[in-house]
């Protein structure tokens, strides 16, 4: 054994029950607050093969299994704070093996010095299954860090200590951005490797008195205590975000998976752990909504919006359960002939409180967060195909081709989605072209291989594919090559600035020329003035929709336009 530094020993006469200690079957140790052994009882020899003096002066980490080091450091910190608890970890024996132990630590004052007294019991004869069950109850099986149960318990303790110590306690709620695309594209084993690396990165930023946990999936949380200022939690979150930007390397693969963080802090010990975590979750939701790779802090304004979202979610659930969903249709017009060639189906919700229909932009993000989009899309598909079947004979002899419907990324990723669409078309005896599927640039860029395969299956069945919101900042040119497209929709933000000339007009002209070269028709959305329509015609745009042409309305409004050809603006 290598020589150890010389440190002052504890005067063993300070122990009033020295005989009890010497005769105990359990190992009794004293360490400094930093983990340096100052005393070890004779049981060290019989349990682990070390002479007591071989521990003196060495750091506790030397005798602890590397996987348990963080747990042991946390136990020392909790002992100092007066909240010591039994922990299970592996002690290094003199023969190089490890034995499982159960240790209880508390802080004591010995000769005027603050030390950590630990009673360490050998539990090596217990079955591995028993030990594994205990570890599963407290740790995340993948990463080895704390699980949700332990996290909430530690957070409760931190809030209780807040009354005595003052300062702030904070919760950082972390989520990996676009992590699902890793699982979908290269498999869960790769995703698990990324989660392991992320947990290891986060460990480096966590102090012994803090708690890092995996709450589930790609969600982590950190409980931070003893903060002088709430802003310190924000500073920590910014360092974590910076660390998350470095690529994850798994074998020959490199993944970029940034972090979004929600922060909630309190100086009130009466606040509940559940409320603090819920507030951090709300802040995380806002960080995601504002673009990801960022941190957001909970405040009362956010709370008010959360209450509003809860009311919206209740309205949505009631509408779906009680037949409150509606569909309005906005015509898509040929810019040369003025004929209505298609209609975009737009979901609406009847709000009995306000006695009116509510547009999707008021509730779609809430529906996505609540996991209601799939059910809503399923209803929309069935209803619009019923409508298409009704129009099939009515519009015979016209140029009307079909109904366009938006599809969310989550539904697109479901391998059952494309076959279910084909089945609905067949059930209504409709050709594939009766349906036009709209996906945004963002959804298409994030689409997994299975989602892209689903789109190609739909295209092969005759369904028309529309790339929506084109030109809004993603890698637009590359999206044109991912799947065979029939239409590209120019985003209304570009249409609105056409009159100003400059680069926006050149961008729109380039999009139209490029799409035509690829045999893709172009639809401009958000047309609000006759001047915008004239500009689009001059640039060679094929189709358009917008409030100046026609507002969304019930099915009869489309029937009136298709059969009687109202001029734009009426």
Coordinates of C-alpha atoms in Angstrom, one line a residue:
X1 CA 0.0 0.0 0.0
X2 CA 1.3 3.4 -0.9
X3 CA 2.4 5.8 1.9
X4 CA -0.3 8.2 3.1
X5 CA 0.0 11.8 4.3
X6 CA 0.5 12.3 7.9
X7 CA -2.6 13.7 9.6
X8 CA -3.4 14.2 13.3
X9 CA -5.2 11.3 14.8
X10 CA -8.2 11.6 17.0
X11 CA -7.5 11.1 20.7
X12 CA -9.3 7.9 21.2
X13 CA -9.9 8.7 24.9
X14 CA -12.5 11.2 23.6
X15 CA -14.8 8.2 23.0
X16 CA -16.7 7.5 26.2
X17 CA -17.8 4.1 24.9
X18 CA -14.5 2.9 23.6
X19 CA -15.1 -0.7 24.7
X20 CA -18.4 -0.7 22.8
X21 CA -16.7 0.6 19.7
X22 CA -13.9 -1.9 19.8
X23 CA -16.3 -4.8 20.4
X24 CA -18.8 -3.8 17.7
X25 CA -19.3 -6.0 14.7
X26 CA -19.9 -2.9 12.6
X27 CA -17.1 -0.6 11.4
X28 CA -17.1 2.8 13.1
X29 CA -15.2 5.6 11.3
X30 CA -14.6 9.3 11.6
X31 CA -13.8 11.4 8.6
X32 CA -13.3 15.1 8.0
X33 CA -16.0 17.0 6.2
X34 CA -13.8 16.5 3.1
X35 CA -13.7 12.7 3.5
X36 CA -10.3 12.1 5.0
X37 CA -10.3 9.2 7.5
X38 CA -9.3 10.2 11.1
X39 CA -10.3 7.0 12.9
X40 CA -11.4 3.4 12.1
X41 CA -12.5 0.8 14.6
X42 CA -11.0 -2.7 14.8
X43 CA -14.0 -4.2 12.9
X44 CA -12.2 -2.8 9.8
X45 CA -9.8 -5.8 10.0
X46 CA -12.4 -8.5 10.3
X47 CA -14.9 -7.1 7.8
X48 CA -12.7 -5.8 5.0
X49 CA -9.1 -7.0 5.7
X50 CA -7.6 -3.6 6.4
X51 CA -5.7 -2.7 9.5
X52 CA -7.4 0.4 11.0
X53 CA -4.3 2.5 10.6
X54 CA -4.3 1.8 6.9
X55 CA -7.4 3.9 6.5
X56 CA -6.0 6.9 8.5
X57 CA -5.1 9.8 6.2
X58 CA -6.6 8.3 3.1
X59 CA -9.6 9.8 1.3
X60 CA -12.9 7.9 1.6
X61 CA -13.2 7.7 -2.2
X62 CA -10.2 5.3 -2.3
X63 CA -12.3 2.7 -0.5
X64 CA -15.6 3.4 -2.4
X65 CA -16.7 1.7 -5.6
X66 CA -16.5 4.4 -8.4
X67 CA -20.1 4.0 -9.2
X68 CA -21.1 4.9 -5.6
X69 CA -18.8 7.8 -5.1
X70 CA -21.4 10.5 -5.7
X71 CA -23.8 8.8 -3.3
X72 CA -21.2 8.7 -0.5
X73 CA -20.3 12.4 -1.0
X74 CA -24.0 13.2 -0.8
X75 CA -24.3 11.2 2.4
X76 CA -21.5 13.3 4.0
X77 CA -23.2 16.5 3.0
X78 CA -26.6 15.3 4.4
X79 CA -24.9 14.4 7.6
X80 CA -23.5 17.9 8.0
X81 CA -27.0 19.3 7.4
X82 CA -28.5 17.0 10.0
X83 CA -30.5 14.9 7.6
X84 CA -28.3 11.8 7.5
X85 CA -30.0 8.6 6.2
X86 CA -28.9 5.0 5.6
X87 CA -27.2 4.5 2.3
X88 CA -25.9 1.4 0.5
X89 CA -22.6 1.3 -1.2
X90 CA -19.6 -1.0 -1.9
X91 CA -16.5 -1.0 0.3
X92 CA -13.1 -2.0 -1.2
X93 CA -11.6 -5.0 0.6
X94 CA -7.9 -5.5 1.0
X95 CA -8.0 -8.4 -1.5
X96 CA -9.3 -6.1 -4.2
X97 CA -12.9 -7.2 -4.1
X98 CA -15.9 -5.1 -3.0
X99 CA -18.5 -5.9 -0.4
X100 CA -21.9 -4.3 -0.1
X101 CA -22.4 -2.2 3.0
X102 CA -25.1 -0.2 4.7
X103 CA -23.9 3.1 6.3
X104 CA -25.5 5.7 8.5
X105 CA -23.7 9.0 8.9
X106 CA -24.1 11.8 11.3
X107 CA -22.0 14.9 12.2
X108 CA -20.2 15.0 15.6
X109 CA -18.0 17.5 17.4
X110 CA -14.7 15.8 18.5
X111 CA -12.2 17.9 20.4
X112 CA -13.6 21.1 18.8
X113 CA -13.5 19.7 15.3
X114 CA -16.5 18.9 13.1
X115 CA -16.3 15.3 11.9
X116 CA -18.5 12.7 10.2
X117 CA -19.2 9.6 12.3
X118 CA -20.3 6.6 10.2
X119 CA -21.5 3.2 11.3
X120 CA -20.9 0.8 8.4
X121 CA -22.5 -2.6 8.4
X122 CA -21.5 -5.5 6.1
X123 CA -24.5 -6.7 4.2
X124 CA -22.5 -8.8 1.8
X125 CA -24.3 -12.0 2.8
X126 CA -27.7 -10.7 1.6
X127 CA -28.8 -11.9 -1.8
X128 CA -28.0 -9.8 -4.8
X129 CA -31.7 -9.7 -5.6
X130 CA -32.5 -8.0 -2.3
X131 CA -29.8 -5.4 -2.9
X132 CA -30.9 -4.9 -6.5
X133 CA -34.5 -4.3 -5.3
X134 CA -33.3 -1.7 -2.9
X135 CA -31.2 0.1 -5.5
X136 CA -34.0 0.1 -8.0
X137 CA -36.2 1.8 -5.5
X138 CA -33.8 4.8 -5.3
X139 CA -31.9 5.0 -8.5
X140 CA -32.6 5.3 -12.2
X141 CA -31.7 1.9 -13.8
X142 CA -30.1 3.4 -16.9
X143 CA -27.9 6.2 -15.5
X144 CA -27.5 5.2 -11.9
X145 CA -28.5 8.7 -10.7
X146 CA -31.4 9.3 -8.4
X147 CA -34.9 8.6 -9.6
X148 CA -38.1 10.7 -9.2
X149 CA -39.0 9.2 -5.8
X150 CA -35.6 10.1 -4.3
X151 CA -35.6 13.5 -6.0
X152 CA -39.0 14.5 -4.5
X153 CA -37.9 13.3 -1.1
X154 CA -34.6 15.3 -1.2
X155 CA -36.5 18.4 -2.5
X156 CA -38.9 18.1 0.5
X157 CA -35.9 17.9 2.8
X158 CA -34.3 20.9 1.2
X159 CA -37.4 23.0 1.7
X160 CA -37.6 22.0 5.3
X161 CA -34.0 23.1 5.8
X162 CA -34.8 26.4 4.1
X163 CA -36.7 27.6 7.1
X164 CA -33.5 27.2 9.2
X165 CA -30.8 28.3 6.8
X166 CA -32.5 30.9 4.6
X167 CA -31.4 31.6 1.0
X168 CA -33.1 29.9 -1.9
X169 CA -33.9 26.5 -3.2
X170 CA -34.3 26.0 -6.9
X171 CA -35.4 23.3 -9.3
X172 CA -33.9 23.0 -12.8
X173 CA -36.1 20.9 -15.1
X174 CA -34.1 19.8 -18.1
X175 CA -35.3 18.2 -21.4
X176 CA -33.2 17.1 -24.4
X177 CA -34.2 18.9 -27.5
X178 CA -35.3 16.6 -30.4
X179 CA -34.1 13.5 -28.6
X180 CA -37.0 11.5 -30.0
X181 CA -35.5 11.8 -33.5
X182 CA -32.3 9.9 -32.3
X183 CA -34.4 7.0 -31.0
X184 CA -36.5 7.0 -34.2
X185 CA -33.6 7.2 -36.6
X186 CA -30.8 5.0 -35.0
X187 CA -32.5 3.1 -32.3
X188 CA -33.1 3.2 -28.6
X189 CA -29.7 1.7 -27.8
X190 CA -28.1 4.9 -29.3
X191 CA -30.5 7.0 -27.4
X192 CA -29.7 5.3 -24.1
X193 CA -26.0 6.0 -24.8
X194 CA -26.7 9.7 -25.3
X195 CA -28.7 9.7 -22.0
X196 CA -25.8 8.1 -20.2
X197 CA -23.4 10.8 -21.5
X198 CA -25.8 13.5 -20.6
X199 CA -26.1 12.3 -17.1
X200 CA -22.3 12.2 -16.8
X201 CA -22.0 15.8 -18.1
X202 CA -24.6 17.0 -15.6
X203 CA -22.8 15.3 -12.7
X204 CA -19.9 17.7 -13.2
X205 CA -22.1 20.7 -12.3
X206 CA -23.8 19.2 -9.3
X207 CA -22.5 20.0 -5.8
X208 CA -22.6 17.3 -3.1
X209 CA -25.6 18.9 -1.4
X210 CA -27.6 19.1 -4.6
X211 CA -29.6 16.3 -6.2
X212 CA -29.5 15.2 -9.8
X213 CA -32.2 12.9 -11.0
X214 CA -33.6 11.4 -14.1
X215 CA -37.4 11.8 -14.0
X216 CA -38.1 9.6 -17.0
X217 CA -37.5 9.5 -20.8
X218 CA -35.1 12.4 -21.7
X219 CA -36.1 14.5 -18.7
X220 CA -33.7 15.3 -15.9
X221 CA -34.0 17.6 -12.8
X222 CA -31.6 19.2 -10.4
X223 CA -32.6 20.3 -6.9
X224 CA -30.2 23.1 -5.9
X225 CA -30.1 24.4 -2.3
X226 CA -28.1 26.9 -0.3
X227 CA -28.3 29.6 -3.0
X228 CA -27.7 33.2 -1.9
X229 CA -29.7 34.5 -4.9
X230 CA -32.3 33.0 -7.2
X231 CA -30.2 34.3 -10.1
X232 CA -27.5 31.8 -9.2
X233 CA -29.9 29.0 -10.5
X234 CA -30.2 30.8 -13.8
X235 CA -26.4 31.1 -14.1
X236 CA -26.1 27.4 -13.5
X237 CA -28.7 26.7 -16.1
X238 CA -26.8 28.7 -18.7
X239 CA -23.6 26.7 -18.0
X240 CA -25.6 23.5 -18.4
X241 CA -27.0 24.6 -21.7
X242 CA -23.5 25.4 -22.9
X243 CA -22.3 22.0 -21.9
X244 CA -25.2 20.4 -23.7
X245 CA -24.2 21.9 -27.0
X246 CA -21.1 19.7 -27.4
X247 CA -21.8 16.7 -29.7
X248 CA -22.4 13.3 -28.2
X249 CA -20.2 10.6 -29.7
X250 CA -21.5 7.1 -29.8
X251 CA -19.2 4.7 -31.7
X252 CA -18.9 6.3 -35.2
X253 CA -22.0 8.4 -34.7
X254 CA -22.1 12.1 -33.6
X255 CA -25.3 13.6 -32.3
X256 CA -26.1 17.2 -31.5
X257 CA -28.9 17.3 -28.8
X258 CA -29.2 20.6 -27.0
X259 CA -31.0 21.2 -23.7
X260 CA -34.0 23.3 -22.7
X261 CA -34.4 24.2 -19.0
X262 CA -37.2 25.5 -16.9
X263 CA -36.1 27.2 -13.6
X264 CA -38.2 27.7 -10.5
X265 CA -36.8 29.1 -7.2
X266 CA -38.2 30.0 -3.8
X267 CA -37.2 31.4 -0.5
X268 CA -40.4 30.3 1.2
X269 CA -40.1 27.0 3.1
X270 CA -43.9 26.7 3.0
X271 CA -43.8 26.1 -0.8
X272 CA -44.4 22.5 -1.7
X273 CA -41.9 20.3 -3.6
X274 CA -44.7 19.4 -6.0
X275 CA -45.5 23.1 -6.8
X276 CA -41.8 23.9 -7.3
X277 CA -41.4 21.0 -9.8
X278 CA -44.6 21.9 -11.5
X279 CA -43.5 25.5 -11.9
X280 CA -40.2 24.5 -13.4
X281 CA -42.1 22.2 -15.8
X282 CA -44.2 25.2 -16.9
X283 CA -41.0 27.2 -17.5
X284 CA -39.5 24.3 -19.5
X285 CA -42.6 24.3 -21.6
X286 CA -42.1 28.0 -22.4
X287 CA -38.4 27.4 -23.2
X288 CA -39.4 24.8 -25.7
X289 CA -42.1 27.0 -27.2
X290 CA -39.6 29.9 -27.6
X291 CA -37.2 27.9 -29.7
X292 CA -35.3 25.4 -27.5
X293 CA -31.7 25.5 -26.4
X294 CA -32.5 28.0 -23.8
X295 CA -33.6 28.5 -20.2
X296 CA -36.8 30.2 -18.9
X297 CA -37.7 31.2 -15.4
X298 CA -41.2 30.7 -13.8
X299 CA -43.0 33.9 -12.8
X300 CA -46.6 34.9 -12.0
X301 CA -47.3 35.8 -15.6
X302 CA -46.3 32.3 -16.6
X303 CA -48.6 31.0 -13.9
X304 CA -51.5 33.0 -15.2
X305 CA -50.9 31.6 -18.7
X306 CA -50.7 28.1 -17.3
X307 CA -54.1 28.6 -15.7
X308 CA -55.4 29.8 -19.1
X309 CA -53.9 26.7 -20.8
X310 CA -55.6 24.4 -18.3
X311 CA -58.9 26.0 -19.1
X312 CA -58.2 25.6 -22.8
X313 CA -57.3 21.9 -22.3
X314 CA -60.6 21.3 -20.4
X315 CA -62.5 23.0 -23.2
X316 CA -60.8 20.8 -25.8
X317 CA -61.5 17.6 -23.9
X318 CA -65.1 18.6 -23.4
X319 CA -65.4 19.4 -27.1
X320 CA -64.0 16.0 -28.1
X321 CA -66.2 14.1 -25.7
X322 CA -69.4 16.0 -26.4
X323 CA -69.2 16.6 -30.2
X324 CA -67.9 20.2 -30.0
X325 CA -65.3 19.9 -32.8
X326 CA -66.1 21.6 -36.1
X327 CA -64.4 21.9 -39.5
X328 CA -64.2 25.1 -41.6
X329 CA -62.8 25.2 -45.1
X330 CA -60.8 27.9 -46.8
X331 CA -60.7 27.8 -50.6
X332 CA -57.5 27.5 -52.6
X333 CA -57.9 29.5 -55.8
X334 CA -56.3 29.3 -59.2
X335 CA -54.6 32.7 -59.7
X336 CA -55.3 32.8 -63.4
X337 CA -58.9 31.5 -63.7
X338 CA -60.2 32.3 -60.3
X339 CA -61.6 28.8 -59.9
X340 CA -61.6 27.1 -56.5
X341 CA -59.4 24.1 -57.0
X342 CA -59.2 22.8 -53.4
X343 CA -60.0 23.6 -49.8
X344 CA -57.9 23.5 -46.6
X345 CA -59.7 21.9 -43.7
X346 CA -59.2 23.9 -40.5
X347 CA -60.3 22.4 -37.1
X348 CA -62.4 24.6 -34.8
X349 CA -63.7 24.1 -31.3
X350 CA -67.0 25.3 -30.1
X351 CA -66.6 27.3 -26.8
X352 CA -69.9 27.4 -25.0
X353 CA -68.7 30.0 -22.6
X354 CA -68.0 32.5 -25.3
X355 CA -70.7 31.1 -27.6
X356 CA -68.4 31.0 -30.6
X357 CA -66.0 28.9 -32.6
X358 CA -62.3 29.1 -31.6
X359 CA -59.6 28.9 -34.2
X360 CA -56.8 26.4 -34.0
X361 CA -54.0 29.0 -33.3
X362 CA -55.7 29.6 -29.9
X363 CA -55.5 25.9 -28.8
X364 CA -53.2 23.9 -31.0
X365 CA -50.1 24.2 -28.8
X366 CA -52.2 23.2 -25.8
X367 CA -53.5 20.2 -27.7
X368 CA -50.0 19.1 -28.6
X369 CA -48.7 19.4 -25.0
X370 CA -51.8 17.5 -23.7
X371 CA -51.3 14.7 -26.2
X372 CA -54.7 15.4 -27.9
X373 CA -53.5 16.1 -31.4
X374 CA -53.6 12.4 -32.4
X375 CA -57.2 12.1 -31.4
X376 CA -58.1 15.4 -33.1
X377 CA -56.3 14.5 -36.3
X378 CA -58.1 11.1 -36.4
X379 CA -61.4 12.9 -36.1
X380 CA -60.4 15.5 -38.7
X381 CA -59.4 12.8 -41.2
X382 CA -62.7 10.9 -40.8
X383 CA -64.8 14.1 -41.1
X384 CA -63.0 15.6 -44.1
X385 CA -63.1 12.3 -46.0
X386 CA -66.9 12.1 -45.3
X387 CA -67.1 15.6 -46.7
X388 CA -64.9 14.7 -49.8
X389 CA -67.3 11.8 -50.4
X390 CA -70.3 14.2 -50.3
X391 CA -68.5 16.5 -52.8
X392 CA -67.4 13.8 -55.2
X393 CA -70.7 13.8 -57.1
X394 CA -71.6 17.4 -56.4
X395 CA -68.4 18.7 -57.9
X396 CA -68.3 16.4 -60.9
X397 CA -67.3 18.3 -64.0
X398 CA -65.5 21.0 -62.0
X399 CA -61.7 21.4 -61.5
X400 CA -62.0 20.9 -57.7
X401 CA -59.6 18.2 -56.7
X402 CA -59.5 17.6 -53.0
X403 CA -59.2 18.7 -49.3
X404 CA -55.9 19.6 -47.7
X405 CA -55.4 18.7 -44.0
X406 CA -52.5 19.4 -41.7
X407 CA -50.6 16.6 -40.0
X408 CA -48.6 17.0 -36.8
X409 CA -45.1 15.5 -36.5
X410 CA -46.0 13.1 -33.7
X411 CA -48.8 11.6 -35.8
X412 CA -46.5 11.4 -38.9
X413 CA -44.0 9.4 -36.8
X414 CA -46.6 6.8 -35.9
X415 CA -46.0 3.8 -38.3
X416 CA -49.8 3.2 -38.2
X417 CA -50.7 6.6 -39.6
X418 CA -50.1 6.1 -43.3
X419 CA -51.9 2.7 -43.5
X420 CA -54.8 4.2 -41.6
X421 CA -55.1 7.1 -44.1
X422 CA -55.2 4.6 -47.0
X423 CA -57.8 2.6 -45.2
X424 CA -60.1 5.6 -44.7
X425 CA -59.8 6.5 -48.4
X426 CA -60.7 3.0 -49.4
X427 CA -63.6 2.9 -46.9
X428 CA -65.1 6.0 -48.7
X429 CA -64.3 4.7 -52.1
X430 CA -62.1 7.9 -52.7
X431 CA -59.1 8.2 -55.0
X432 CA -55.9 9.2 -53.2
X433 CA -55.9 12.6 -54.8
X434 CA -59.1 13.5 -52.8
X435 CA -56.7 14.1 -49.8
X436 CA -53.8 16.5 -49.6
X437 CA -51.5 16.1 -46.6
X438 CA -49.8 19.3 -45.4
X439 CA -46.6 19.1 -43.4
X440 CA -44.4 22.0 -42.3
X441 CA -40.8 22.4 -43.1
X442 CA -40.0 21.9 -39.4
X443 CA -41.9 18.6 -39.2
X444 CA -40.3 17.4 -42.4
X445 CA -36.8 18.2 -41.3
X446 CA -37.3 16.4 -38.0
X447 CA -39.1 13.4 -39.6
X448 CA -37.7 10.0 -38.8
X449 CA -37.0 7.4 -41.5
X450 CA -40.3 5.7 -40.7
X451 CA -42.2 9.0 -41.0
X452 CA -40.6 9.7 -44.4
X453 CA -41.5 6.1 -45.5
X454 CA -45.1 6.8 -44.5
X455 CA -45.2 9.9 -46.6
X456 CA -43.8 8.0 -49.6
X457 CA -46.5 5.3 -49.0
X458 CA -49.2 8.0 -49.1
X459 CA -47.7 9.5 -52.2
X460 CA -47.7 6.1 -53.9
X461 CA -51.4 5.8 -53.0
X462 CA -52.1 9.0 -54.9
X463 CA -52.3 11.3 -51.8
X464 CA -51.0 14.8 -52.7
X465 CA -48.2 16.1 -50.5
X466 CA -47.9 19.8 -49.6
X467 CA -44.9 21.4 -47.9
X468 CA -46.3 24.1 -45.7
X469 CA -44.8 27.4 -44.3
X470 CA -42.0 27.3 -46.9
X471 CA -39.3 29.9 -46.4
X472 CA -39.6 30.4 -42.7
X473 CA -36.0 29.8 -41.7
X474 CA -35.3 26.1 -42.0
X475 CA -33.1 24.4 -44.6
X476 CA -35.6 24.9 -47.3
X477 CA -33.8 23.6 -50.3
X478 CA -32.9 20.3 -48.7
X479 CA -36.6 19.7 -47.7
X480 CA -37.6 19.7 -51.4
X481 CA -35.6 16.5 -51.9
X482 CA -36.8 14.5 -48.9
X483 CA -40.1 13.3 -50.4
X484 CA -41.8 13.8 -53.8
X485 CA -43.9 16.9 -53.3
X486 CA -46.9 18.1 -55.3
X487 CA -47.3 21.6 -53.8
X488 CA -45.2 24.1 -51.8
X489 CA -46.9 26.8 -49.8
X490 CA -45.1 30.1 -49.5
X491 CA -45.5 31.4 -45.9
X492 CA -47.7 34.4 -45.4
X493 CA -44.9 36.3 -43.8
X494 CA -43.2 36.5 -47.2
X495 CA -46.4 37.4 -49.0
X496 CA -47.0 40.3 -46.6
X497 CA -43.7 42.1 -47.5
X498 CA -43.9 41.6 -51.3
X499 CA -44.9 45.3 -51.8
X500 CA -41.8 46.5 -50.1
X501 CA -39.6 45.0 -52.8
X502 CA -36.1 44.2 -51.8
X503 CA -34.7 40.7 -50.9
X504 CA -38.1 39.3 -49.9
X505 CA -39.5 39.7 -53.4
X506 CA -36.4 38.1 -54.9
X507 CA -36.8 35.2 -52.4
X508 CA -40.4 34.6 -53.5
X509 CA -39.5 34.8 -57.2
X510 CA -36.6 32.3 -56.6
X511 CA -38.9 29.9 -54.7
X512 CA -41.5 29.9 -57.5
X513 CA -38.8 29.4 -60.2
X514 CA -37.1 26.6 -58.3
X515 CA -40.4 24.8 -57.6
X516 CA -41.5 25.0 -61.2
X517 CA -38.2 23.6 -62.3
X518 CA -38.8 20.6 -60.0
X519 CA -42.4 20.3 -61.4
X520 CA -43.9 21.4 -58.0
X521 CA -46.9 23.8 -58.0
X522 CA -46.7 26.8 -55.7
X523 CA -49.5 28.1 -53.4
X524 CA -49.2 31.4 -51.6
X525 CA -51.0 31.6 -48.3
X526 CA -52.0 34.7 -46.3
X527 CA -53.1 36.8 -49.3
X528 CA -54.8 39.9 -47.7
X529 CA -54.8 42.5 -50.5
X530 CA -55.4 42.7 -54.2
X531 CA -51.9 44.2 -54.7
X532 CA -50.4 41.1 -53.1
X533 CA -52.4 38.9 -55.5
X534 CA -51.3 41.0 -58.5
X535 CA -47.7 40.6 -57.5
X536 CA -48.1 36.8 -57.1
X537 CA -49.6 36.6 -60.5
X538 CA -46.8 38.6 -62.0
X539 CA -44.2 36.3 -60.3
X540 CA -45.9 33.2 -61.8
X541 CA -47.4 31.8 -58.6
X542 CA -50.0 29.1 -59.3
X543 CA -52.5 29.2 -56.5
X544 CA -53.4 31.3 -53.4
X545 CA -55.5 31.4 -50.3
X546 CA -56.1 34.1 -47.8
X547 CA -58.7 36.5 -46.2
X548 CA -58.9 38.7 -49.3
X549 CA -59.8 35.7 -51.4
X550 CA -62.1 34.1 -48.9
X551 CA -62.3 33.5 -45.1
X552 CA -62.7 30.0 -43.8
X553 CA -66.3 28.9 -43.6
X554 CA -68.7 26.0 -43.5
X555 CA -68.9 23.4 -46.3
X556 CA -71.7 25.4 -48.1
X557 CA -69.4 28.3 -48.6
X558 CA -67.0 26.1 -50.7
X559 CA -70.0 24.6 -52.5
X560 CA -71.2 28.1 -53.4
X561 CA -67.7 29.1 -54.8
X562 CA -67.0 25.9 -56.7
X563 CA -70.4 25.9 -58.4
X564 CA -70.9 29.6 -58.9
X565 CA -67.3 30.9 -59.1
X566 CA -67.4 34.0 -57.0
X567 CA -64.7 36.6 -57.9
X568 CA -61.9 37.1 -55.3
X569 CA -62.7 39.5 -52.5
X570 CA -66.4 38.5 -52.3

